[in-house]
Short mmCIF file of N, CA and C in Angstrom, two decimals:
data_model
loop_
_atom_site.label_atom_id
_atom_site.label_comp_id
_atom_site.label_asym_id
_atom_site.label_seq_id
_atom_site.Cartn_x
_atom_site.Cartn_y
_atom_site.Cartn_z
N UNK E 262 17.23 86.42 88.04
CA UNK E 262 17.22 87.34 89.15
C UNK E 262 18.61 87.94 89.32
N UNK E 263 18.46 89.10 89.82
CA UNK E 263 19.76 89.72 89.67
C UNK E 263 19.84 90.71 91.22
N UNK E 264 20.80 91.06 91.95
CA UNK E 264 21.23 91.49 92.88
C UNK E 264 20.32 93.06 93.37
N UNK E 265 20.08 93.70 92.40
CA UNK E 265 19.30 94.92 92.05
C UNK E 265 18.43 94.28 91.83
N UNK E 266 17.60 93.43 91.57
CA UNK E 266 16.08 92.63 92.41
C UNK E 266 15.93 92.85 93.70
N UNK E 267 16.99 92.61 94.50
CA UNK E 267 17.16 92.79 95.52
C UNK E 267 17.30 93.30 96.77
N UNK E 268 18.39 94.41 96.09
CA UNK E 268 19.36 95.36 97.00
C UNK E 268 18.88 96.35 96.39
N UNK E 269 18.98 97.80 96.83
CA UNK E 269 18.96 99.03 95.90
C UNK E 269 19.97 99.33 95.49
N UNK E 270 19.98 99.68 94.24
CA UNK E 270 21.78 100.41 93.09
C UNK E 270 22.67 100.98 94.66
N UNK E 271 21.57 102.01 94.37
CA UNK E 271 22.34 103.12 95.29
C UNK E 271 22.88 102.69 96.55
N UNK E 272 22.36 101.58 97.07
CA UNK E 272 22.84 100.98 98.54
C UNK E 272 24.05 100.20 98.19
N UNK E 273 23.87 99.58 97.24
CA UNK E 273 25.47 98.97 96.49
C UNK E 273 25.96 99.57 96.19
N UNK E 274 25.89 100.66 95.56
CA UNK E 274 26.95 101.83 95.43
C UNK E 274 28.02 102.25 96.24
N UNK E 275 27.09 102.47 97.51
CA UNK E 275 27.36 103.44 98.31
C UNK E 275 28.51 102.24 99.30
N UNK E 276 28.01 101.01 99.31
CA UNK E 276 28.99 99.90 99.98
C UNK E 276 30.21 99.70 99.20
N UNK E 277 30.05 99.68 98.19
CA UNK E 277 31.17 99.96 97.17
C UNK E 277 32.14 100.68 97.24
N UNK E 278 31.37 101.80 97.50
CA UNK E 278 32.34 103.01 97.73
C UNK E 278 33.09 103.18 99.26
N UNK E 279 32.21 102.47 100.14
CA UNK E 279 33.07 102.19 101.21
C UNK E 279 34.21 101.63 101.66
N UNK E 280 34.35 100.49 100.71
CA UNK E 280 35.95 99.26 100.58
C UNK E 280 36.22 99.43 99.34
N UNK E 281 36.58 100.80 98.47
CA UNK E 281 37.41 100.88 97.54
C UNK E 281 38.79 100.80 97.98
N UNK E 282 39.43 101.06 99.27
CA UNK E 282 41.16 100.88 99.44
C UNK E 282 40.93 99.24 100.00
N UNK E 283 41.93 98.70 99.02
CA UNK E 283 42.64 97.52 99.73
C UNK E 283 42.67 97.25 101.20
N UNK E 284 42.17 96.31 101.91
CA UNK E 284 42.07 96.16 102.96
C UNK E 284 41.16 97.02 103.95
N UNK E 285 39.89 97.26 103.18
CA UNK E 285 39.06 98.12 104.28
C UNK E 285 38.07 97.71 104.04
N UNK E 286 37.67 96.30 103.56
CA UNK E 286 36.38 95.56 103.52
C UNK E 286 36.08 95.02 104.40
N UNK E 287 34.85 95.71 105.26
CA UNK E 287 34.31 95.29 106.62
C UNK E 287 32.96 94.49 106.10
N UNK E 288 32.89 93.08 106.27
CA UNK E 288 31.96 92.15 106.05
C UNK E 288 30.77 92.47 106.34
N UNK E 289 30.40 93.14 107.84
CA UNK E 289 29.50 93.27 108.53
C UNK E 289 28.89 94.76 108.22
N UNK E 290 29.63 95.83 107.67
CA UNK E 290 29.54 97.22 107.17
C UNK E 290 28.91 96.64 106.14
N UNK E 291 29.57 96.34 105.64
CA UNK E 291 29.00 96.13 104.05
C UNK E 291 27.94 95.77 103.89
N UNK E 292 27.33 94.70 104.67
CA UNK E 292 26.02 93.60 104.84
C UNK E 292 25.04 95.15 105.46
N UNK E 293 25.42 96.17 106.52
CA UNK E 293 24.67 96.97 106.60
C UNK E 293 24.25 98.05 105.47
N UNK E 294 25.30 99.02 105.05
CA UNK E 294 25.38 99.64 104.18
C UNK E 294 24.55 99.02 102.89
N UNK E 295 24.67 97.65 102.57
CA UNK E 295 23.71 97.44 100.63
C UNK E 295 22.95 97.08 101.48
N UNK E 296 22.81 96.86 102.47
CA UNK E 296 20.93 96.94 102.89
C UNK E 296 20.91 94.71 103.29
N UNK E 297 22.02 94.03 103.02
CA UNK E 297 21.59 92.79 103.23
C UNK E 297 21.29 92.73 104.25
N UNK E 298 21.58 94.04 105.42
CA UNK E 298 21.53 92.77 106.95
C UNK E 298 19.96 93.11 107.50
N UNK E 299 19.10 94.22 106.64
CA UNK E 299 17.37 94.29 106.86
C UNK E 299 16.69 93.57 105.84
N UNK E 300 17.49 92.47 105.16
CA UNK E 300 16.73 91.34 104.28
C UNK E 300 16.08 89.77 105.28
N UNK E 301 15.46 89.12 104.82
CA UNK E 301 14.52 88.05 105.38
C UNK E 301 15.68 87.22 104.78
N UNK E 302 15.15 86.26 105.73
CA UNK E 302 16.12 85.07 105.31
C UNK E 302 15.92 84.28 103.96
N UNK E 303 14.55 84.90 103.33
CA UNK E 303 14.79 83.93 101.89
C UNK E 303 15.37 85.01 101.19
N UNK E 304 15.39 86.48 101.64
CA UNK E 304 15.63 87.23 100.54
C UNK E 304 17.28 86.84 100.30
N UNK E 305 17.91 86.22 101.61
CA UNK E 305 19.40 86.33 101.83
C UNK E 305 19.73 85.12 101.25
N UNK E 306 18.66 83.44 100.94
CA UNK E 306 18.87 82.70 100.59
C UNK E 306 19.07 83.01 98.90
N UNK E 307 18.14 84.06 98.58
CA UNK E 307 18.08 84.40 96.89
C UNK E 307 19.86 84.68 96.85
N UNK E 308 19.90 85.83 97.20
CA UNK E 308 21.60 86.56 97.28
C UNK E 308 22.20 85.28 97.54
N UNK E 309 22.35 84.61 98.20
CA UNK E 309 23.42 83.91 98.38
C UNK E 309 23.31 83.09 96.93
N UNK E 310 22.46 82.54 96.48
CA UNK E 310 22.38 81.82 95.01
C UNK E 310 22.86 82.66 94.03
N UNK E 311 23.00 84.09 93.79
CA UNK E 311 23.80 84.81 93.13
C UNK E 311 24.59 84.83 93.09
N UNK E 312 25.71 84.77 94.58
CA UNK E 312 26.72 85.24 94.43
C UNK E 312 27.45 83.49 94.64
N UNK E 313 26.80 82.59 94.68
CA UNK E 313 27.35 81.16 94.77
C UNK E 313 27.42 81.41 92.94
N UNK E 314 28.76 81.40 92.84
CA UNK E 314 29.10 81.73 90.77
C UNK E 314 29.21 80.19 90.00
N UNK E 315 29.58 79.07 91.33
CA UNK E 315 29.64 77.57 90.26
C UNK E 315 28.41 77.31 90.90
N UNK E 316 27.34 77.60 91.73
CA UNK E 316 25.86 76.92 92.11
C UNK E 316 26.36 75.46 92.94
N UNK E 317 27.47 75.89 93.36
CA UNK E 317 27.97 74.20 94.36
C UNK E 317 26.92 74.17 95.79
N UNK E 318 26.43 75.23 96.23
CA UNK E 318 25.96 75.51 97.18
C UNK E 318 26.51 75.86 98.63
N UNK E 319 27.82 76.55 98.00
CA UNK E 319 28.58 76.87 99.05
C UNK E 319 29.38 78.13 97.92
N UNK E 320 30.11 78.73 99.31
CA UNK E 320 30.99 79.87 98.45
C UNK E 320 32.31 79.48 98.84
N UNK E 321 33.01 79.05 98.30
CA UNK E 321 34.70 78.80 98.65
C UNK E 321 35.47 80.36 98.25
N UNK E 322 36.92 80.03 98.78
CA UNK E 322 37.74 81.13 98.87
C UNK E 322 37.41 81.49 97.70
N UNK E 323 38.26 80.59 96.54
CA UNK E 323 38.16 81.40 95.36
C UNK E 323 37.54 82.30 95.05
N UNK E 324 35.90 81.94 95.27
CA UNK E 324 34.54 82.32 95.00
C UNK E 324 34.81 84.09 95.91
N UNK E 325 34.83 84.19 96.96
CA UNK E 325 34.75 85.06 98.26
C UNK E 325 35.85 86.02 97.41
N UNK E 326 36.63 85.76 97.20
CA UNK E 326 37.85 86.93 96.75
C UNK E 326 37.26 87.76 95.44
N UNK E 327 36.69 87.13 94.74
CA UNK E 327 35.60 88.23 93.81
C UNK E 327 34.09 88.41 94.38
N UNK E 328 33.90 88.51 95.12
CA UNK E 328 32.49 88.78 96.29
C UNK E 328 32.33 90.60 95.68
N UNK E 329 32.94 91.20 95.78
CA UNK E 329 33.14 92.38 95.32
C UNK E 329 32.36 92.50 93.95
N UNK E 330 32.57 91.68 93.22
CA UNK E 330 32.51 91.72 91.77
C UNK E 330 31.25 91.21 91.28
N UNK E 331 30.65 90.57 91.98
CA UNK E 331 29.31 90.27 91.85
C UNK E 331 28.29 90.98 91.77
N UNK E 332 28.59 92.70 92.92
CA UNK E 332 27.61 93.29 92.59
C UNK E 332 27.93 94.42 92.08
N UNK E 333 29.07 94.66 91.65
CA UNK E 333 29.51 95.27 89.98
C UNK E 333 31.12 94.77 89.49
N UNK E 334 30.81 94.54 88.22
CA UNK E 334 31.79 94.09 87.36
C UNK E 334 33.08 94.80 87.40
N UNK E 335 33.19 96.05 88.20
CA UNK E 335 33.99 96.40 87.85
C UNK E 335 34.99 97.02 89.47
N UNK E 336 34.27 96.42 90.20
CA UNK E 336 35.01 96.14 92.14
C UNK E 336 36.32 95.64 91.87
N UNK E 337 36.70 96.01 93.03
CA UNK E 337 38.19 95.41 93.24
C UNK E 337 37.99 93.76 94.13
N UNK E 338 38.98 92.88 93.73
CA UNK E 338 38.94 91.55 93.96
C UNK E 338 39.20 91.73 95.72
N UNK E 339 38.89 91.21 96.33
CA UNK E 339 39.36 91.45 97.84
C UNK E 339 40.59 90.89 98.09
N UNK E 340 41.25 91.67 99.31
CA UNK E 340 42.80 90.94 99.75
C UNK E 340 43.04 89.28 100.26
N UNK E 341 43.95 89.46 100.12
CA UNK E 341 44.14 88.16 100.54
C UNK E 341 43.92 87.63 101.89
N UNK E 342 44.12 88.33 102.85
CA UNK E 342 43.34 88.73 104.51
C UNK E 342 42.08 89.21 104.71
N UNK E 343 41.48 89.99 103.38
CA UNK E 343 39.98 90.29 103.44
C UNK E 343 39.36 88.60 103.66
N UNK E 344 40.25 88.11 102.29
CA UNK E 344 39.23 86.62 101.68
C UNK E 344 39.49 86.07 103.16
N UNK E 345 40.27 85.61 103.87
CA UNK E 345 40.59 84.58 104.90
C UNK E 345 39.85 85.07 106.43
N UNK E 346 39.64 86.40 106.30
CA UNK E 346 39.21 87.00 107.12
C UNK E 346 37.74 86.89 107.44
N UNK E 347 37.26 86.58 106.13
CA UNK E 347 35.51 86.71 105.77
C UNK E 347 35.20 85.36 105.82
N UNK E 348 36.17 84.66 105.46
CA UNK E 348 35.83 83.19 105.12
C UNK E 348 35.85 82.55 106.79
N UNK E 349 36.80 83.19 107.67
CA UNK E 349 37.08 82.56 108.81
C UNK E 349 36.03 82.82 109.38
N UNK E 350 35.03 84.25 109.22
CA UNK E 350 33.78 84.82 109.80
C UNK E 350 32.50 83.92 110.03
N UNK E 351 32.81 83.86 109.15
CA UNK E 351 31.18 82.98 108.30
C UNK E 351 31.33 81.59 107.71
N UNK E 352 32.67 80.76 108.37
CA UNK E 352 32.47 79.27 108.05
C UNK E 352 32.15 78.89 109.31
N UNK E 353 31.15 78.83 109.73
CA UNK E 353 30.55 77.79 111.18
C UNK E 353 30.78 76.71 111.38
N UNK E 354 31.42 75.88 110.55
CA UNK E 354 31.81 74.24 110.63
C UNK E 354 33.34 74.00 110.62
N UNK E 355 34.19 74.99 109.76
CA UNK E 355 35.33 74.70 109.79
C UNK E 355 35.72 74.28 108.24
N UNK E 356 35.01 74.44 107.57
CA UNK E 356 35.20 73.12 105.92
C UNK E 356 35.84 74.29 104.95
N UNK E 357 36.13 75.35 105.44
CA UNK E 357 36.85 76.07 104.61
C UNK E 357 35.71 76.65 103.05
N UNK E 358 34.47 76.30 103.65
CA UNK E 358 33.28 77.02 102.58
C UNK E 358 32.28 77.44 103.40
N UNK E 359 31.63 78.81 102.49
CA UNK E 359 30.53 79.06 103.39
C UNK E 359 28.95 78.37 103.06
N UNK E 360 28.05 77.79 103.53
CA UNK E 360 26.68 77.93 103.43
C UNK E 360 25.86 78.66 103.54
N UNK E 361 24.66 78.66 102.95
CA UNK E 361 23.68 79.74 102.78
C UNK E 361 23.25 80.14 104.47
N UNK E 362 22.95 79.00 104.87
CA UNK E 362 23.16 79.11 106.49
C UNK E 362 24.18 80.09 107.35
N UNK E 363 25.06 79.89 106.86
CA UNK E 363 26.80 79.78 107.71
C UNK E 363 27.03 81.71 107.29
N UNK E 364 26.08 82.24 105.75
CA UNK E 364 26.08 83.77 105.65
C UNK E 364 24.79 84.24 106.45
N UNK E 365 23.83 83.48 106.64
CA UNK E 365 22.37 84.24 107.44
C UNK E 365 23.40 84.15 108.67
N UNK E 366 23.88 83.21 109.65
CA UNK E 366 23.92 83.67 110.79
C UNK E 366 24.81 84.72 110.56
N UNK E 367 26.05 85.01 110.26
CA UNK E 367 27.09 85.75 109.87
C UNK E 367 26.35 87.34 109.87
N UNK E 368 25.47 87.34 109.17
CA UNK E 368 24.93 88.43 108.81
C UNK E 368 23.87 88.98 109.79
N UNK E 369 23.21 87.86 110.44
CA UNK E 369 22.27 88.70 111.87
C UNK E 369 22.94 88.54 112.98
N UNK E 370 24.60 88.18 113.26
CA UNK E 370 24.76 88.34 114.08
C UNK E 370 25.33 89.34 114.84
#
């Protein structure tokens, strides 16, 4: 399964094209714009298994700073305040990773 199972090209595109400058990746834009934030919660559980790249079942920083790159190869890596910024968003517990959980609420809220 692949992200374009999912999302439409053109809706990733077009989010893409929204946080091409450094530091203008809005988590919550973005989730509107590729269309994740009118997905069901299994569709968001699928996505999140995509973009989890070691399948730990969480997304750590590392992971989050190429979030970009997942849904094309050829995105810019996010800033260093994007990553801490997104990660601070959407960790609900504090553990410094996100859960598949910890992106659904993130994303309908």
């Amino acid at each position: 399964m692949s992200l374009t199972d999912i999302l439409s090209p053109s809706d990733i595109a077009a989010a893409l094209r929204d946080c091409q400058a450094p530091d203008s990746f809005s988590p919550k834009k973005f989730f509107q714009i590729s269309g994740m934030s009118k997905k069901s919660s299994s569709q968001l559980k699928d996505i999140f298994r995509i973009l989890d790249n070691d399948q730990s079942g969480f997304i750590e920083e590392d992971e989050l700073k190429y979030f970009l790159q997942r849904f094309e190869c050829g995105a810019r890596v996010l800033t260093s305040s994007e990553t801490k910024t997104f990660l601070a968003a959407a960790d609900h517990d504090g553990d410094g990773k996100i859960g598949a959980e910890g992106i659904n609420l993130f994303i309908y809220r």
